[in-house]
PDB file of C-alpha atoms in Angstrom:
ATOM      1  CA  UNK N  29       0.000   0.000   0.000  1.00 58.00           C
ATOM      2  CA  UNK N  30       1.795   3.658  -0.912  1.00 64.00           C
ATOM      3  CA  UNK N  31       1.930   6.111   1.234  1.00 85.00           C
ATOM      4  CA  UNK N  32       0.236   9.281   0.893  1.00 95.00           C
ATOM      5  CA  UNK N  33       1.651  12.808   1.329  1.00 94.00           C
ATOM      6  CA  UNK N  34      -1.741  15.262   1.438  1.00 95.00           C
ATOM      7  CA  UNK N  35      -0.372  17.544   4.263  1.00 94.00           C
ATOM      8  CA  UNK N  36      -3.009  16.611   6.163  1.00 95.00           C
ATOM      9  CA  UNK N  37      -2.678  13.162   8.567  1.00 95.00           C
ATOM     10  CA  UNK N  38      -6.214  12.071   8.889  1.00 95.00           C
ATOM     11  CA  UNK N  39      -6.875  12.035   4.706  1.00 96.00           C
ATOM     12  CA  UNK N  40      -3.511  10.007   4.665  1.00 96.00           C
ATOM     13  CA  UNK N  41      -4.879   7.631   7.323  1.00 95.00           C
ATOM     14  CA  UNK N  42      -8.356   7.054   5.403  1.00 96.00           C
ATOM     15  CA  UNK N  43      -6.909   7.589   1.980  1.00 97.00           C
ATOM     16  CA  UNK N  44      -4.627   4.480   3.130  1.00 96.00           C
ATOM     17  CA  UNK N  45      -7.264   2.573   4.754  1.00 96.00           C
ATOM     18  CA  UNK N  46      -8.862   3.173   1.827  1.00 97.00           C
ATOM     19  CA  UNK N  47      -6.418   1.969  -0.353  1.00 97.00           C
ATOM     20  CA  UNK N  48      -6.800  -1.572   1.072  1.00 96.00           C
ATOM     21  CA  UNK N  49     -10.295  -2.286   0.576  1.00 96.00           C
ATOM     22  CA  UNK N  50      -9.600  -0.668  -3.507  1.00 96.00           C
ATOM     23  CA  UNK N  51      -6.656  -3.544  -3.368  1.00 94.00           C
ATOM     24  CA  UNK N  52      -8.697  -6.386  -2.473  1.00 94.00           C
ATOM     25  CA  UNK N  53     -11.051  -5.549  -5.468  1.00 93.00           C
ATOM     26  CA  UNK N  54      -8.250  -4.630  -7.651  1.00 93.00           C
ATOM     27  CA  UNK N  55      -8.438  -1.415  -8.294  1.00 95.00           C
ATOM     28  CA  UNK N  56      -5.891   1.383  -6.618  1.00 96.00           C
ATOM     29  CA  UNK N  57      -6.499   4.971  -5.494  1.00 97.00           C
ATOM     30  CA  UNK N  58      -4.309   7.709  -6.892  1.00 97.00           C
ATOM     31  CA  UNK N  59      -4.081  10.690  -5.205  1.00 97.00           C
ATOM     32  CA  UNK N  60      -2.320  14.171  -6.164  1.00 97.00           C
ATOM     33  CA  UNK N  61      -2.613  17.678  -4.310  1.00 97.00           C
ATOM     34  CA  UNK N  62      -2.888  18.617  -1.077  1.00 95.00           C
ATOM     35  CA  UNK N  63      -5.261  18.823   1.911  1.00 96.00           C
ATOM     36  CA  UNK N  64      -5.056  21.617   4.830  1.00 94.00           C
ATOM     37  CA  UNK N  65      -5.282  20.673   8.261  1.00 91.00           C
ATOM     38  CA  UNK N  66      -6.579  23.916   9.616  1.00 88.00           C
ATOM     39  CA  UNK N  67      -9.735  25.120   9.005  1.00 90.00           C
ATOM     40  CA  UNK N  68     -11.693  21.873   8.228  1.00 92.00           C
ATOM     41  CA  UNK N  69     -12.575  19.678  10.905  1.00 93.00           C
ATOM     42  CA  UNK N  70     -11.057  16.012  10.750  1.00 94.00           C
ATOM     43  CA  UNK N  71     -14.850  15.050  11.039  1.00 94.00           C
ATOM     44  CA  UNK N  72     -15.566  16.468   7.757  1.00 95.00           C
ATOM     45  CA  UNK N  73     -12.682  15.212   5.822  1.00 95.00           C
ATOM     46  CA  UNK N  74     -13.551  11.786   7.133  1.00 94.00           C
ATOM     47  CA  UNK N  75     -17.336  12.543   5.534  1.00 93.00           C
ATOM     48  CA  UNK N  76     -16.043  13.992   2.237  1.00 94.00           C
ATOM     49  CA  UNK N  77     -13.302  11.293   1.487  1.00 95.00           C
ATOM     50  CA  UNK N  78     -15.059   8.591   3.258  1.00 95.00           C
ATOM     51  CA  UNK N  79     -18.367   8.531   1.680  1.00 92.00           C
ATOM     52  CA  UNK N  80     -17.040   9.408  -1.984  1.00 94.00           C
ATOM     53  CA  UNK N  81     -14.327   6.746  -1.608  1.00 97.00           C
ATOM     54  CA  UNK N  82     -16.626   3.595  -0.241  1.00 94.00           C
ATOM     55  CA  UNK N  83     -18.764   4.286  -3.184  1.00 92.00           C
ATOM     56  CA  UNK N  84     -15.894   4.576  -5.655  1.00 95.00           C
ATOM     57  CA  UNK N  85     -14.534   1.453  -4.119  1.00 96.00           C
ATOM     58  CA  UNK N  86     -18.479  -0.112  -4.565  1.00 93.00           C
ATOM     59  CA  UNK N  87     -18.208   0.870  -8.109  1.00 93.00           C
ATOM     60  CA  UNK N  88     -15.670  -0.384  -9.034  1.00 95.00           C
ATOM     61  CA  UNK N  89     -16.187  -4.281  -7.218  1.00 93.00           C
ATOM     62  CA  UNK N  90     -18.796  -3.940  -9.584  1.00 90.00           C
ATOM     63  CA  UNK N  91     -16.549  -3.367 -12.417  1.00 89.00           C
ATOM     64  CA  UNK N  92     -15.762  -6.234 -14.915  1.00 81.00           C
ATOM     65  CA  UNK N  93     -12.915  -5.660 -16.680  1.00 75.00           C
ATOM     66  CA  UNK N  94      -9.799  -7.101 -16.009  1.00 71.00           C
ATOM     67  CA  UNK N  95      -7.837  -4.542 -15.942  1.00 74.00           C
ATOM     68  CA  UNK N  96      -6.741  -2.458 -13.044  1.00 80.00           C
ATOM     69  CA  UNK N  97      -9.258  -0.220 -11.604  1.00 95.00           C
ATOM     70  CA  UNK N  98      -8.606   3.787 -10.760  1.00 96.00           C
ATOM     71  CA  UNK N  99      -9.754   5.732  -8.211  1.00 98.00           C
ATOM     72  CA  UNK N 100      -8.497   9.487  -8.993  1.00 98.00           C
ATOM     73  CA  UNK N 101      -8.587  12.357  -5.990  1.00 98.00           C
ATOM     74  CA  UNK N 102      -7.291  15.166  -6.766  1.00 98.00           C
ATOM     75  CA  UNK N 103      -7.193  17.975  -4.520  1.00 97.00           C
ATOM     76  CA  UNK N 104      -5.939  21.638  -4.758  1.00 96.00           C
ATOM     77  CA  UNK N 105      -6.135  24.621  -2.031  1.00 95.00           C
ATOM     78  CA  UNK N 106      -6.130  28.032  -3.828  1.00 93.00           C
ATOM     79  CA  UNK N 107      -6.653  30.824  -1.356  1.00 91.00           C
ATOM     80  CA  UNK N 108      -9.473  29.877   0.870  1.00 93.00           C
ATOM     81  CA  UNK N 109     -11.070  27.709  -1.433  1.00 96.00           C
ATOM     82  CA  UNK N 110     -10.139  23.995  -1.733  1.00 97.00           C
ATOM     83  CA  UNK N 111     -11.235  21.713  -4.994  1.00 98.00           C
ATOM     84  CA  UNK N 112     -11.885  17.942  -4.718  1.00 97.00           C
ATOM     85  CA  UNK N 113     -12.285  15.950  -7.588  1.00 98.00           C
ATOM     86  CA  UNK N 114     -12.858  12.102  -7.115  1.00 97.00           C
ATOM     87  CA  UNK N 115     -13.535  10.008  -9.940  1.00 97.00           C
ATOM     88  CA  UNK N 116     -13.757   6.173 -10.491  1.00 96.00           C
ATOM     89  CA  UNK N 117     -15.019   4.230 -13.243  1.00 95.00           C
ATOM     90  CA  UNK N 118     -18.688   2.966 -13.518  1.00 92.00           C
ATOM     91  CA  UNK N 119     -20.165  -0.264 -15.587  1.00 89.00           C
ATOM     92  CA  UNK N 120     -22.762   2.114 -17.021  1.00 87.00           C
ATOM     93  CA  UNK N 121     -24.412   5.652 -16.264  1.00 87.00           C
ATOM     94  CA  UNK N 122     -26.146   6.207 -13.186  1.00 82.00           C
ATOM     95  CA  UNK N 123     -28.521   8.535 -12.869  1.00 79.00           C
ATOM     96  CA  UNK N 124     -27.958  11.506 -11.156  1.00 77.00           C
ATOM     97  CA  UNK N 125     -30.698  14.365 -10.336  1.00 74.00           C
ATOM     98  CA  UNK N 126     -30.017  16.872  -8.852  1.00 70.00           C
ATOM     99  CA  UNK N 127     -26.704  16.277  -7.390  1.00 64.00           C
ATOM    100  CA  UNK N 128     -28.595  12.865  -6.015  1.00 67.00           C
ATOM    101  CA  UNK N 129     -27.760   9.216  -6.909  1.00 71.00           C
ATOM    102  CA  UNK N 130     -30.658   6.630  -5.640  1.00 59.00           C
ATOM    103  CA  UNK N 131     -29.022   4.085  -3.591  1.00 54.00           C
ATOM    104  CA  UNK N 132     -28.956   1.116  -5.740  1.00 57.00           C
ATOM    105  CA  UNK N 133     -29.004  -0.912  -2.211  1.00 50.00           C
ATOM    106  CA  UNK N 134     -31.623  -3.383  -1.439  1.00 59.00           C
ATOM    107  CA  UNK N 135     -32.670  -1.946   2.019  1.00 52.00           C
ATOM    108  CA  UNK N 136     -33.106   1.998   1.103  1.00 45.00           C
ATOM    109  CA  UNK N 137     -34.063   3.068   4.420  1.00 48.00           C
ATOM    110  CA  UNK N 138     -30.620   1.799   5.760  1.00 46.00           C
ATOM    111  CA  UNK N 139     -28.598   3.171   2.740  1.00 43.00           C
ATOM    112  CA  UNK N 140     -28.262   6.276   0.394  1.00 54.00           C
ATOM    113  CA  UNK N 141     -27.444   8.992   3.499  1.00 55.00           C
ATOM    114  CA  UNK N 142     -22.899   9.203   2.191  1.00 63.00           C
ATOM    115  CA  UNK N 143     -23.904  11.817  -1.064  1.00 72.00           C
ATOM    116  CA  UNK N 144     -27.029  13.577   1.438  1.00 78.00           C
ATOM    117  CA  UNK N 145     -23.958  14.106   4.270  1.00 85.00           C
ATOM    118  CA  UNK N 146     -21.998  15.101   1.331  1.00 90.00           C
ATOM    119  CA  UNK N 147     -23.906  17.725   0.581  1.00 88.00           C
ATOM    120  CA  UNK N 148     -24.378  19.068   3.781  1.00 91.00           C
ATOM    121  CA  UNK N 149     -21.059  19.414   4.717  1.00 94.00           C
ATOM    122  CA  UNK N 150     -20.348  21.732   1.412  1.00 94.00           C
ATOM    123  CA  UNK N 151     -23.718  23.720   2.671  1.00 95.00           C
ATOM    124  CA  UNK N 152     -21.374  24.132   5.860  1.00 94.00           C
ATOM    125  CA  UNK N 153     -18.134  25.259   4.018  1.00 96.00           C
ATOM    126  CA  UNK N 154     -20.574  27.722   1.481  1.00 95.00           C
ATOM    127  CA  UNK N 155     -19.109  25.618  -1.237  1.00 96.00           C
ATOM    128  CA  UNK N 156     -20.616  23.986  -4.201  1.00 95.00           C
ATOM    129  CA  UNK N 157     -21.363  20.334  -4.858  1.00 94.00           C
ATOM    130  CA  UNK N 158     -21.167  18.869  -8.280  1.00 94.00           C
ATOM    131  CA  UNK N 159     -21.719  14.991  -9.183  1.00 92.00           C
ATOM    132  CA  UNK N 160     -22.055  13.440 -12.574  1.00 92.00           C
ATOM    133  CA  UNK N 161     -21.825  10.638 -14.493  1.00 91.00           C
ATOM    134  CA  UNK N 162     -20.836   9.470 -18.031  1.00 91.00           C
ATOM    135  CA  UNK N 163     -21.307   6.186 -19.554  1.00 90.00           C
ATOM    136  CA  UNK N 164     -17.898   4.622 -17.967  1.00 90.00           C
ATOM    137  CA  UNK N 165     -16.917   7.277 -15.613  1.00 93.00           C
ATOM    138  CA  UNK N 166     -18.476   8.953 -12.194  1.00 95.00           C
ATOM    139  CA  UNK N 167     -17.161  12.048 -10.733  1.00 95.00           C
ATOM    140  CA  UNK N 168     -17.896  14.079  -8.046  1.00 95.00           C
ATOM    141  CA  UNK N 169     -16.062  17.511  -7.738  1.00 96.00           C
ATOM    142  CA  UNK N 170     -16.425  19.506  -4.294  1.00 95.00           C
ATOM    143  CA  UNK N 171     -15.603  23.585  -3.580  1.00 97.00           C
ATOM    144  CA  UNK N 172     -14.965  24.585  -0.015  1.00 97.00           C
ATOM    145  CA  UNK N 173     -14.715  27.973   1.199  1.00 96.00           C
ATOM    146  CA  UNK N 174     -12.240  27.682   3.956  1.00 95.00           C
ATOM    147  CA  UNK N 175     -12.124  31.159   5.388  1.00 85.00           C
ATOM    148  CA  UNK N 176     -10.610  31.676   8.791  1.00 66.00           C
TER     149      UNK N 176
END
């Protein structure tokens, strides 16, 4: 498992844990940029990488190809604002409205809350939320205004 370098401990501690459960469905998280440690709770990152990566990681169990499977997160701080990008491949389009994704789960009332928590932890940061999907690709970018 590689070691990540964010500048922020807790994303390199779930972006490794992480990176086991892509392994054991072969597919491998790459990660570029960096992550600030003040100004966003360690709660929140956990949310916003958490969430996005368990589904990436769902997505791409479901994959069939044989090749290796990638996880991209990229992450950039400009001023006060930090951009996340996350993107993973997908086995077809899913249907997004609204910046919502139905849980494709059989028990809905346990599942379908990670992109709902999502979004309210940009409504927190007065960011924007933006999730969409193409025919082999899903990505979900993130803006966070991290003023002091």
């Amino acid at each position: 498992v590689s070691e990540f370098r964010s500048g922020n401990g807790i994303a390199d501690a779930l972006l490794t844990d992480k990176q086991k459960k892509a392994i054991a469905v072969n597919a491998t998280i790459n990660f570029e940029g960096m992550i600030p440690t003040e100004r966003l709770s360690p709660t929140d990152i956990c949310v916003l990488l958490g969430n996005t990566l368990d589904n990436a990681i769902e997505a791409c169990e479901k994959c069939t190809n044989k090749g290796k499977k990638v996880i991209s997160v990229n992450s950039d701080f400009v001023g006060s604002i930090l951009f996340i990008k996350i993107t993973n491949p997908v086995t077809e389009k899913v249907n997004v409205t609204n910046n919502h994704v139905t849980t494709t789960k059989e028990n809905k009332t346990l599942h379908g809350f990670g992109l709902y928590s999502l979004g309210t932890i940009v409504k927190k940061y007065s960011g924007s939320l933006d999730i969409n999907s193409t025919d082999d690709t899903f990505t979900v970018n993130m803006n966070l205004q991290l003023t002091a």
